[in-house]
Amino acid sequence: MKKLTNIAIAFGCLALLSGCSSKKAGIAPQSSVAIFDSFSYEGDDNFYKANPLPDESSYYNPVLAGWYSDPSLCTNGKGDYFLVTSTFTFFPGVPIFHSRDLVNWEQIGHVLTRESQLVNMEKQHVSGGIFAPDIAYNPANETYYMVTTNVGAGNFFVKTKDPFGEWSDPIMLPEVAGIDPAFFFDEDGKAYIVNNDDAPDGNPEYDGHRTVRVVEFDTATDKCVGERRIVVNKGCRPEEKPIWCEGPHIYKEGDTYYLMTAEGGTSLGHSEVIYKGATPFGPFTPWEANPILTQRTLDPSRENPVTCAGHADMVKTPEGDWWGIFLACRPVEGDKENLGRETFLLPVKWTDDGWPRFVENGATVPLLGNKPGVKRGEKLTFGNFSRKDEFNDSTLDNEWMTLRGPAGDYYSLSQNPGHLTVKCADVKSSEKAVLPYVCRRLNHHNFCACTHMTFIPESDSQLAGMLLLKDETHQYLLARTKNGDAHKIEVRKIAEDGSHTIAEIPVESELSAVDFKISGNGMKYGFHYSTDGGKNWQLLADDVDAGFTSTAEAGGFTGTVVGLYASNAESLD
């Protein structure tokens, strides 16, 4: 019965994407390139269908669905909000979103759009690269700053007067060791950088023993000045040996400075804690009721669980209200999911004695929220939504990414106008290199993604199709392949021990056009194909283990991505 249920769900998604078949005139195959004329994505999560939003000011959590981890936000005090998240080794780096109400977010581009801003990405693991960006606005010089860690280069920041436009080249911060830097701009015009660093004198008492340090920053010279001081050692309750106090931010409310940090690691023990101090250097006193955000004490068998909540940031609205964002996960089976760490939004409540809190201890993070006075827009980043790209523009849409660099030598939107052309390059998806791969995030547990491709392989190592990728050794590939005189459509599992065929079907050697579809149903994937332009679909592989690409099995800090891929180096192991 389980098999029949999964097949029914897999084919149920075909109706959702009935419009994904090719509508363009056919194009002739070309040597050593795959030509894609469109890409469609549709989300169909059961929670959203069962829980419609009650009014126009309501929203779903996560407010940015899919892998948008380590969120940070700022306001210019004029009603504009800007939000950024981590991208690790994906390019462009650090997506930037704009909102006027904190609920409706539009991606306006990326902060790091040039290779000069993203150095030493090649040879890094998928979860290397850019960690935990922080965005801040300095009203004293009307400048926006984004500061972050490049694991392969160190801490740096970029700045701009116009967050809708280009940002500066990196300005390195050699004085700031560690990770997770963040700016704080005080009312007196002074600036500070706070971040996570090693234990005192580099001698940790236990694994995960870290510190939070603060240094003054001169905006005139773009350099740190004075002593870099430890303001937190270990965490909010040192006697309990807390781990990984990180992702710090400083705020000011009235005459009081607040230091907020994550603790407990970014997995199930994740939390957020708060401190008060009289200056940006403290001394900081932790709240006795910490943490101000966590889900680690809740029953893991609860319905629609939210886990890993932490790494938060806060902002004050012109009306004087405080709102916060944070990362969290939505597992579907145990601790397994493929969406990665997502961005959630909640109002921040203040106690009578002046402490902010996201949720009370023991309370669940709500999946439905409300911001009075807000009206939802049409192109949402939460709930069930669909996207379709006809590749008619001269540049890729903001949701598309490549790995470790711009991949301009590998794909083109101009070689065949109205199509995405991907070169069969001499690199395979398991390599730590720039790949012939254009991808986007999964945003739903239940989804369908499809494309129409023109391609005939010319050698046994040449192939093209759709690739689900978590990291170098956790992937699934649906591709048009060749083995001697035998032409095939295959599903391959790419793991630590190599590439292995898990399903295949022979096709005619002259077949040049094929439609591919990948469906997701929680912890199962389905792989489909059509040879008649999407009129009739065939299921090639069902009940494929999606747990294999989850963070719980693969590790790392990203979510799973899906995209279009070609290679001249993908022989079977």
Coordinates of C-alpha atoms in Angstrom, one line a residue:
M1 CA 0.0 0.0 0.0
K2 CA 2.9 2.4 0.8
K3 CA 4.3 1.9 -2.7
L4 CA 0.9 2.7 -4.3
T5 CA 0.4 5.8 -2.1
N6 CA 3.8 7.2 -3.1
I7 CA 3.1 6.5 -6.8
A8 CA -0.2 8.3 -6.5
I9 CA 1.4 11.3 -4.9
A10 CA 4.3 11.3 -7.4
F11 CA 1.8 11.3 -10.3
G12 CA -0.5 13.7 -8.5
C13 CA 2.2 16.3 -9.0
L14 CA 2.0 16.0 -12.7
A15 CA -1.3 17.9 -12.7
L16 CA 0.4 20.7 -10.7
L17 CA 3.0 21.1 -13.5
S18 CA 0.9 20.3 -16.5
G19 CA 2.2 23.6 -18.0
C20 CA 5.8 22.5 -17.8
S21 CA 5.9 20.9 -21.2
S22 CA 7.7 22.7 -23.9
K23 CA 5.7 25.5 -25.6
K24 CA 8.6 26.8 -27.8
A25 CA 9.5 25.7 -31.3
G26 CA 11.9 22.8 -31.4
I27 CA 15.6 23.5 -31.5
A28 CA 18.2 21.2 -33.1
P29 CA 20.7 19.5 -30.8
Q30 CA 24.2 21.0 -30.8
S31 CA 27.5 19.4 -30.1
S32 CA 28.5 19.0 -26.4
V33 CA 25.9 21.3 -25.0
A34 CA 22.5 20.8 -23.3
I35 CA 19.8 23.3 -24.2
F36 CA 17.0 23.9 -21.7
D37 CA 14.0 25.9 -22.8
S38 CA 12.3 26.4 -19.5
F39 CA 12.2 25.4 -15.8
S40 CA 9.2 25.1 -13.6
Y41 CA 8.9 24.6 -9.8
E42 CA 5.7 24.0 -7.8
G43 CA 5.3 23.6 -4.0
D44 CA 2.4 21.6 -2.6
D45 CA 3.0 21.2 1.2
N46 CA 0.1 19.7 3.1
F47 CA 0.3 22.1 6.1
Y48 CA -0.5 25.1 4.0
K49 CA -3.4 23.4 2.3
A50 CA -4.8 22.3 5.7
N51 CA -4.2 25.7 7.3
P52 CA -5.3 28.6 5.0
L53 CA -4.3 32.0 6.3
P54 CA -7.2 33.6 8.1
D55 CA -6.9 37.2 6.9
E56 CA -4.7 39.4 4.7
S57 CA -2.4 40.4 7.5
S58 CA -1.4 36.8 8.3
Y59 CA 1.7 35.0 7.1
Y60 CA 3.3 31.6 7.3
N61 CA 6.6 30.7 9.1
P62 CA 9.1 30.3 7.7
V63 CA 8.7 33.7 6.1
L64 CA 11.6 32.8 3.7
A65 CA 10.9 29.1 2.9
G66 CA 13.8 26.9 2.0
W67 CA 17.5 27.2 2.7
Y68 CA 17.9 30.8 3.8
S69 CA 20.1 30.4 6.9
D70 CA 21.8 32.8 9.3
P71 CA 19.5 35.7 8.6
S72 CA 20.3 39.3 9.5
L73 CA 18.3 42.4 8.9
C74 CA 18.5 46.2 9.3
T75 CA 16.4 49.3 8.8
N76 CA 17.3 52.7 7.6
G77 CA 14.6 54.2 9.9
K78 CA 12.6 55.4 6.9
G79 CA 10.4 52.3 6.6
D80 CA 12.8 50.2 4.5
Y81 CA 14.1 46.8 5.8
F82 CA 16.9 44.8 4.3
L83 CA 17.6 41.1 5.0
V84 CA 20.6 38.9 4.1
T85 CA 21.4 35.2 4.5
S86 CA 24.4 32.9 4.1
T87 CA 25.4 31.3 0.8
F88 CA 28.6 29.4 1.7
T89 CA 30.2 28.5 -1.6
F90 CA 27.3 29.4 -3.9
F91 CA 27.5 32.3 -6.4
P92 CA 26.3 35.1 -6.3
G93 CA 26.9 35.5 -2.6
V94 CA 24.5 36.7 0.1
P95 CA 21.0 37.3 -1.3
I96 CA 19.5 40.6 -0.2
F97 CA 15.8 41.1 0.3
H98 CA 13.8 44.3 0.7
S99 CA 10.6 44.9 2.6
R100 CA 8.4 47.8 3.8
D101 CA 6.5 45.7 6.3
L102 CA 8.7 42.7 7.3
V103 CA 6.2 40.3 5.9
N104 CA 6.4 40.8 2.1
W105 CA 10.0 40.3 1.0
E106 CA 11.4 40.8 -2.5
Q107 CA 14.9 39.6 -3.4
I108 CA 16.5 42.7 -5.0
G109 CA 19.8 41.0 -5.9
H110 CA 22.9 39.8 -4.1
V111 CA 25.5 41.6 -2.1
L112 CA 28.5 39.7 -3.5
T113 CA 28.2 39.6 -7.3
R114 CA 31.8 39.8 -8.5
E115 CA 34.6 37.3 -8.2
S116 CA 36.8 39.9 -6.5
Q117 CA 34.3 39.8 -3.6
L118 CA 34.4 36.0 -3.4
V119 CA 38.0 34.8 -3.3
N120 CA 39.4 31.3 -2.7
M121 CA 36.1 29.5 -3.3
E122 CA 37.5 26.7 -5.4
K123 CA 38.5 23.6 -3.5
Q124 CA 36.2 24.5 -0.6
H125 CA 33.5 22.1 0.5
V126 CA 29.9 23.2 -0.4
S127 CA 29.4 24.3 3.3
G128 CA 32.6 26.4 3.3
G129 CA 32.8 29.9 2.0
I130 CA 30.6 32.7 3.3
F131 CA 29.3 32.3 6.9
A132 CA 26.7 34.3 8.7
P133 CA 26.5 37.7 7.0
D134 CA 25.4 40.7 9.1
I135 CA 23.8 43.8 7.5
A136 CA 23.7 47.1 9.3
Y137 CA 22.9 50.7 8.5
N138 CA 24.9 53.6 9.8
P139 CA 22.8 56.8 9.9
A140 CA 25.9 58.9 10.7
N141 CA 27.2 58.5 7.1
E142 CA 24.1 57.0 5.5
T143 CA 26.0 53.9 4.5
Y144 CA 25.0 50.2 4.6
Y145 CA 27.6 47.6 5.7
M146 CA 27.6 43.9 5.2
V147 CA 30.3 42.0 7.2
T148 CA 30.9 38.3 7.1
T149 CA 33.4 35.5 7.2
N150 CA 34.9 33.8 4.2
V151 CA 36.3 30.6 5.6
G152 CA 38.9 30.6 2.9
A153 CA 40.1 34.2 3.4
G154 CA 39.0 35.7 6.7
N155 CA 36.6 38.3 8.0
F156 CA 35.7 41.2 5.7
F157 CA 33.1 43.8 5.0
V158 CA 31.6 45.6 2.0
K159 CA 29.6 48.8 1.9
T160 CA 27.3 50.9 -0.2
K161 CA 25.1 54.0 -0.2
D162 CA 22.5 52.1 -2.4
P163 CA 21.6 48.5 -1.3
F164 CA 19.7 48.1 -4.6
G165 CA 22.9 48.6 -6.5
E166 CA 26.5 47.4 -6.3
W167 CA 28.6 46.9 -3.2
S168 CA 32.3 47.7 -2.7
D169 CA 35.1 45.3 -3.0
P170 CA 36.0 43.5 0.3
I171 CA 37.8 45.4 3.0
M172 CA 39.6 42.8 5.1
L173 CA 39.6 42.8 8.9
P174 CA 42.9 41.2 9.9
E175 CA 42.4 42.3 13.5
V176 CA 39.1 40.4 13.8
A177 CA 39.9 36.7 14.3
G178 CA 37.1 34.0 14.5
I179 CA 33.8 34.1 12.8
D180 CA 30.3 35.7 12.7
P181 CA 31.3 39.5 12.9
A182 CA 28.5 42.1 13.2
F183 CA 28.5 45.9 13.3
F184 CA 26.9 48.1 15.9
F185 CA 26.5 51.8 15.2
D186 CA 25.9 53.8 18.3
E187 CA 23.9 57.1 18.6
D188 CA 27.1 59.0 19.4
G189 CA 28.6 58.1 16.0
K190 CA 30.9 55.5 17.3
A191 CA 31.0 52.0 15.7
Y192 CA 31.9 48.6 17.0
I193 CA 32.4 45.0 15.7
V194 CA 31.3 42.1 17.8
N195 CA 32.1 38.5 16.9
N196 CA 32.7 34.9 18.0
D197 CA 36.3 33.9 18.7
D198 CA 38.5 31.2 20.3
A199 CA 38.7 30.6 24.0
P200 CA 41.0 32.9 26.1
D201 CA 44.7 32.4 25.1
G202 CA 43.6 29.7 22.6
N203 CA 43.1 27.2 25.4
P204 CA 39.6 25.9 25.4
E205 CA 38.5 24.0 28.6
Y206 CA 36.1 21.8 26.5
D207 CA 35.0 21.3 22.9
G208 CA 32.8 24.2 22.0
H209 CA 34.3 26.7 24.5
R210 CA 34.2 30.0 22.7
T211 CA 34.2 33.7 23.5
V212 CA 32.4 36.8 22.2
R213 CA 34.7 39.8 21.6
V214 CA 34.1 43.5 20.8
V215 CA 36.4 46.1 19.2
E216 CA 35.8 49.7 18.3
F217 CA 35.7 50.5 14.5
D218 CA 36.6 53.8 12.8
T219 CA 34.3 54.4 9.9
A220 CA 36.6 57.2 8.6
T221 CA 39.5 54.8 8.0
D222 CA 37.6 51.5 7.8
K223 CA 39.9 50.1 10.5
C224 CA 39.6 48.7 14.0
V225 CA 41.0 50.8 16.8
G226 CA 41.9 50.0 20.4
E227 CA 41.8 46.8 22.3
R228 CA 39.7 43.9 21.3
R229 CA 38.0 42.8 24.5
I230 CA 36.3 39.6 25.6
V231 CA 32.8 40.3 26.8
V232 CA 31.4 36.7 27.1
N233 CA 33.5 33.7 28.0
K234 CA 31.8 30.3 27.4
G235 CA 28.2 31.5 27.5
C236 CA 25.4 32.8 29.7
R237 CA 25.8 30.1 32.4
P238 CA 29.6 29.3 32.4
E239 CA 29.2 26.6 35.1
E240 CA 27.1 24.5 32.7
K241 CA 29.9 24.6 30.0
P242 CA 27.8 26.1 27.2
I243 CA 29.0 25.5 23.7
W244 CA 29.3 27.7 20.6
C245 CA 28.3 31.2 21.8
E246 CA 28.2 32.7 18.3
G247 CA 26.3 34.9 15.9
P248 CA 26.4 37.9 18.3
H249 CA 24.6 41.2 17.8
I250 CA 24.5 44.4 19.9
Y251 CA 21.4 46.6 20.3
K252 CA 20.5 49.7 22.3
E253 CA 17.2 50.5 23.9
G254 CA 17.0 53.6 26.0
D255 CA 20.3 53.8 27.9
T256 CA 20.8 50.0 28.0
Y257 CA 23.0 47.9 25.6
Y258 CA 21.9 44.4 24.8
L259 CA 24.1 41.6 23.6
M260 CA 22.3 38.7 21.9
T261 CA 24.1 35.5 20.9
A262 CA 23.3 32.0 19.9
E263 CA 24.3 29.0 22.0
G264 CA 24.2 25.2 21.8
G265 CA 25.4 24.7 18.2
T266 CA 23.2 25.0 15.1
S267 CA 21.5 21.6 15.5
L268 CA 18.8 20.4 17.9
G269 CA 20.4 22.1 20.9
H270 CA 20.3 25.6 19.3
S271 CA 19.1 28.5 21.3
E272 CA 19.4 32.3 21.7
V273 CA 20.3 34.2 24.8
I274 CA 20.4 37.8 25.9
Y275 CA 22.6 40.0 28.1
K276 CA 22.4 43.6 29.4
G277 CA 25.2 46.1 29.8
A278 CA 26.0 49.7 30.4
T279 CA 28.4 50.1 27.4
P280 CA 29.1 48.3 24.2
F281 CA 32.0 46.7 26.1
G282 CA 29.7 45.6 28.9
P283 CA 30.1 44.3 31.5
F284 CA 27.2 42.2 30.3
T285 CA 24.9 40.4 32.6
P286 CA 22.8 37.4 31.3
W287 CA 19.1 37.2 31.9
E288 CA 18.3 34.6 34.5
A289 CA 15.4 33.4 32.4
N290 CA 17.6 32.6 29.3
P291 CA 17.2 31.3 26.6
I292 CA 14.9 33.8 24.9
L293 CA 14.4 31.3 22.0
T294 CA 14.8 27.6 21.7
Q295 CA 12.8 24.4 20.8
R296 CA 15.3 21.9 22.3
T297 CA 13.1 21.0 25.3
L298 CA 10.0 20.1 23.4
D299 CA 8.6 16.6 22.6
P300 CA 10.3 15.5 19.4
S301 CA 7.1 13.6 18.4
R302 CA 5.0 16.7 18.4
E303 CA 3.0 17.6 15.2
N304 CA 4.7 19.9 12.7
P305 CA 7.9 20.3 14.7
V306 CA 10.2 23.3 14.4
T307 CA 13.8 22.6 15.5
C308 CA 17.2 24.1 15.6
A309 CA 15.8 27.6 16.4
G310 CA 18.5 30.3 17.0
H311 CA 20.9 32.6 15.3
A312 CA 18.5 35.6 15.6
D313 CA 18.5 39.3 14.8
M314 CA 16.1 42.1 15.8
V315 CA 15.0 45.4 14.5
K316 CA 12.8 48.3 15.9
T317 CA 10.0 49.6 13.7
P318 CA 9.2 53.3 13.3
E319 CA 6.1 52.6 15.5
G320 CA 8.4 51.4 18.3
D321 CA 7.7 47.7 18.1
W322 CA 10.5 45.1 17.9
W323 CA 10.5 42.2 15.5
G324 CA 13.0 39.4 15.1
I325 CA 14.1 36.9 12.6
F326 CA 16.0 33.6 13.2
L327 CA 16.8 30.3 11.6
A328 CA 15.1 27.1 12.3
C329 CA 14.3 23.7 10.6
R330 CA 11.1 21.8 9.8
P331 CA 11.9 18.1 9.9
V332 CA 9.5 15.6 8.4
E333 CA 11.0 12.3 9.7
G334 CA 13.0 12.3 12.9
D335 CA 15.5 15.1 12.3
K336 CA 15.6 14.7 8.5
E337 CA 14.6 17.4 6.0
N338 CA 15.9 18.8 2.7
L339 CA 15.1 22.4 3.1
G340 CA 17.9 23.4 5.3
R341 CA 17.8 26.2 7.9
E342 CA 15.0 28.6 7.0
T343 CA 14.2 32.2 8.0
F344 CA 11.4 32.7 10.6
L345 CA 9.7 36.0 11.7
L346 CA 8.2 36.7 15.1
P347 CA 7.3 39.8 17.2
V348 CA 9.7 40.3 20.1
K349 CA 7.9 40.8 23.4
W350 CA 9.5 42.8 26.3
T351 CA 9.1 42.0 29.9
D352 CA 8.3 44.6 32.5
D353 CA 11.9 44.7 33.7
G354 CA 13.2 45.2 30.2
W355 CA 14.2 41.9 28.7
P356 CA 13.3 40.9 25.1
R357 CA 12.0 37.4 24.2
F358 CA 10.9 35.6 21.1
V359 CA 9.0 32.7 22.7
E360 CA 8.7 31.6 26.3
N361 CA 10.6 28.5 27.4
G362 CA 8.5 25.4 26.5
A363 CA 6.4 27.3 23.9
T364 CA 6.4 26.2 20.2
V365 CA 7.4 28.5 17.4
P366 CA 4.1 29.3 15.6
L367 CA 3.8 28.4 11.9
L368 CA 1.2 31.1 11.4
G369 CA 1.8 34.7 12.3
N370 CA 0.1 38.0 12.0
K371 CA 1.3 41.6 11.6
P372 CA -1.6 44.0 11.9
G373 CA -2.0 46.5 9.2
V374 CA 0.0 44.5 6.6
K375 CA -1.5 43.3 3.4
R376 CA 0.1 40.3 1.7
G377 CA 1.5 40.8 -1.8
E378 CA 1.2 38.5 -4.8
K379 CA 4.7 37.0 -5.1
L380 CA 5.2 35.5 -1.8
T381 CA 8.2 33.8 -0.2
F382 CA 6.1 31.6 2.1
G383 CA 3.3 29.1 1.7
N384 CA 2.7 27.1 -1.5
F385 CA 4.0 29.0 -4.5
S386 CA 5.2 28.3 -8.0
R387 CA 8.0 29.7 -10.2
K388 CA 8.5 29.4 -14.0
D389 CA 11.6 30.6 -15.9
E390 CA 11.4 30.7 -19.7
F391 CA 15.1 31.9 -19.9
N392 CA 14.0 34.9 -22.1
D393 CA 16.1 37.5 -20.2
S394 CA 19.8 38.3 -20.6
T395 CA 20.6 37.4 -17.0
L396 CA 19.4 34.7 -14.7
D397 CA 16.7 35.4 -12.2
N398 CA 17.8 36.2 -8.6
E399 CA 16.8 32.7 -7.4
W400 CA 19.4 30.9 -9.6
M401 CA 22.9 30.1 -8.3
T402 CA 26.1 28.4 -9.5
L403 CA 28.8 26.8 -7.3
R404 CA 32.1 28.4 -6.4
G405 CA 32.1 31.0 -9.1
P406 CA 30.0 32.6 -11.8
A407 CA 30.4 29.6 -14.2
G408 CA 30.3 32.0 -17.2
D409 CA 32.4 29.6 -19.3
Y410 CA 29.8 26.9 -18.7
Y411 CA 26.4 28.4 -19.3
S412 CA 24.9 31.0 -21.7
L413 CA 21.6 32.7 -22.2
S414 CA 22.7 34.3 -25.5
Q415 CA 24.1 31.3 -27.4
N416 CA 20.5 30.2 -28.0
P417 CA 18.2 33.1 -27.1
G418 CA 15.2 32.0 -25.1
H419 CA 17.1 29.0 -23.8
L420 CA 19.7 28.2 -21.1
T421 CA 22.6 26.5 -22.8
V422 CA 24.9 24.5 -20.5
K423 CA 28.3 23.2 -21.8
C424 CA 29.4 19.6 -21.2
A425 CA 32.5 20.6 -19.3
D426 CA 35.4 18.3 -18.2
V427 CA 34.3 18.4 -14.6
K428 CA 31.9 16.3 -12.6
S429 CA 29.5 17.3 -9.8
S430 CA 31.5 15.5 -7.1
E431 CA 34.5 17.8 -7.6
K432 CA 35.3 20.8 -5.5
A433 CA 35.3 23.1 -8.5
V434 CA 33.1 25.5 -10.4
L435 CA 30.5 23.3 -12.0
P436 CA 28.5 23.4 -15.2
Y437 CA 25.4 23.6 -13.0
V438 CA 22.7 26.2 -12.6
C439 CA 20.5 25.6 -9.5
R440 CA 17.9 26.9 -7.1
R441 CA 16.8 26.0 -3.6
L442 CA 14.0 23.6 -2.7
N443 CA 11.3 25.5 -0.8
H444 CA 8.9 22.7 0.1
H445 CA 8.7 19.2 1.4
N446 CA 6.3 18.3 -1.4
F447 CA 7.4 19.7 -4.7
C448 CA 7.7 19.1 -8.4
A449 CA 10.4 20.6 -10.7
C450 CA 10.6 20.0 -14.4
T451 CA 12.4 21.1 -17.5
H452 CA 12.5 20.5 -21.3
M453 CA 15.9 19.6 -22.7
T454 CA 17.5 19.2 -26.1
F455 CA 20.6 17.0 -26.0
I456 CA 22.2 13.9 -27.5
P457 CA 25.3 12.6 -25.7
E458 CA 28.4 12.0 -27.9
S459 CA 30.4 9.8 -25.6
D460 CA 30.0 7.5 -22.6
S461 CA 31.2 10.2 -20.2
Q462 CA 28.9 12.8 -21.5
L463 CA 25.4 13.5 -20.0
A464 CA 23.0 16.2 -19.1
G465 CA 19.8 16.6 -17.1
M466 CA 18.5 17.6 -13.7
L467 CA 20.7 17.3 -10.5
L468 CA 19.6 17.3 -6.9
L469 CA 22.7 18.3 -4.8
K470 CA 23.3 18.5 -1.1
D471 CA 27.1 18.4 -1.3
E472 CA 29.9 16.6 -3.2
T473 CA 28.9 13.1 -2.1
H474 CA 25.1 13.4 -1.6
Q475 CA 23.4 13.8 -4.9
Y476 CA 20.8 12.3 -7.3
L477 CA 21.0 12.8 -11.1
L478 CA 18.3 12.3 -13.7
A479 CA 20.0 12.4 -17.1
R480 CA 20.2 11.4 -20.7
T481 CA 23.2 9.1 -21.1
K482 CA 25.1 6.8 -23.4
N483 CA 27.0 3.5 -23.0
G484 CA 28.5 2.3 -26.2
D485 CA 25.7 2.2 -28.8
A486 CA 23.0 2.0 -26.0
H487 CA 21.3 5.4 -25.3
K488 CA 19.5 5.7 -22.0
I489 CA 17.7 7.8 -19.5
E490 CA 19.1 7.1 -16.0
V491 CA 18.7 8.0 -12.4
R492 CA 22.1 7.9 -10.6
K493 CA 23.0 8.2 -7.0
I494 CA 26.3 10.0 -6.4
A495 CA 27.8 9.1 -3.1
E496 CA 31.1 8.9 -1.3
D497 CA 31.9 5.6 -3.1
G498 CA 31.1 6.9 -6.5
S499 CA 28.3 7.1 -9.0
H500 CA 25.8 4.3 -9.3
T501 CA 22.8 3.7 -11.5
I502 CA 19.6 3.0 -9.6
A503 CA 17.2 3.1 -12.5
E504 CA 17.4 3.2 -16.3
I505 CA 15.5 2.8 -19.5
P506 CA 16.7 2.5 -23.1
V507 CA 15.8 5.2 -25.6
E508 CA 16.4 5.7 -29.3
S509 CA 19.8 7.2 -30.2
E510 CA 18.2 9.9 -32.3
L511 CA 16.0 11.1 -29.4
S512 CA 17.0 14.7 -29.0
A513 CA 14.3 16.2 -26.8
V514 CA 13.1 15.0 -23.4
D515 CA 11.2 16.4 -20.5
F516 CA 12.4 15.6 -17.0
K517 CA 10.6 16.0 -13.7
I518 CA 11.7 15.4 -10.1
S519 CA 9.0 15.2 -7.4
G520 CA 9.4 15.3 -3.7
N521 CA 7.2 13.8 -1.0
G522 CA 8.9 14.4 2.3
M523 CA 11.5 11.7 2.6
K524 CA 10.9 10.2 -0.9
Y525 CA 11.9 11.4 -4.4
G526 CA 10.3 10.4 -7.7
F527 CA 12.0 10.8 -11.1
H528 CA 9.9 11.1 -14.3
Y529 CA 10.5 11.6 -18.0
S530 CA 8.5 12.3 -21.1
T531 CA 9.5 11.8 -24.7
D532 CA 6.4 13.4 -26.3
G533 CA 6.8 17.0 -25.0
G534 CA 5.1 16.3 -21.7
K535 CA 1.9 14.9 -23.0
N536 CA 2.5 11.5 -21.3
W537 CA 4.8 11.0 -18.3
Q538 CA 6.6 7.9 -17.2
L539 CA 7.9 7.2 -13.7
L540 CA 11.4 5.9 -13.9
A541 CA 12.2 5.7 -10.1
D542 CA 9.9 6.0 -7.1
D543 CA 10.5 5.8 -3.3
V544 CA 14.0 7.1 -3.7
D545 CA 15.5 7.9 -0.3
A546 CA 15.4 11.7 0.2
G547 CA 17.0 11.2 3.6
F548 CA 20.3 10.7 1.8
T549 CA 20.4 14.4 0.9
S550 CA 19.3 15.6 4.3
T551 CA 21.6 17.5 6.7
A552 CA 20.9 14.8 9.2
E553 CA 22.8 12.3 7.0
A554 CA 25.1 14.5 4.9
G555 CA 26.0 17.1 7.5
G556 CA 26.9 20.7 6.4
F557 CA 24.9 23.9 6.6
T558 CA 23.0 24.2 3.4
G559 CA 19.7 22.8 2.1
T560 CA 19.3 20.7 -1.0
V561 CA 19.2 22.5 -4.4
V562 CA 17.8 21.3 -7.7
G563 CA 19.0 22.4 -11.1
L564 CA 20.2 21.9 -14.7
Y565 CA 23.5 20.2 -15.3
A566 CA 25.8 18.9 -18.1
S567 CA 29.1 17.2 -18.0
N568 CA 31.8 15.5 -20.1
A569 CA 33.3 13.6 -17.2
E570 CA 30.5 11.6 -15.5
S571 CA 31.5 8.0 -16.3
L572 CA 30.1 5.4 -13.9
D573 CA 32.4 4.2 -11.1

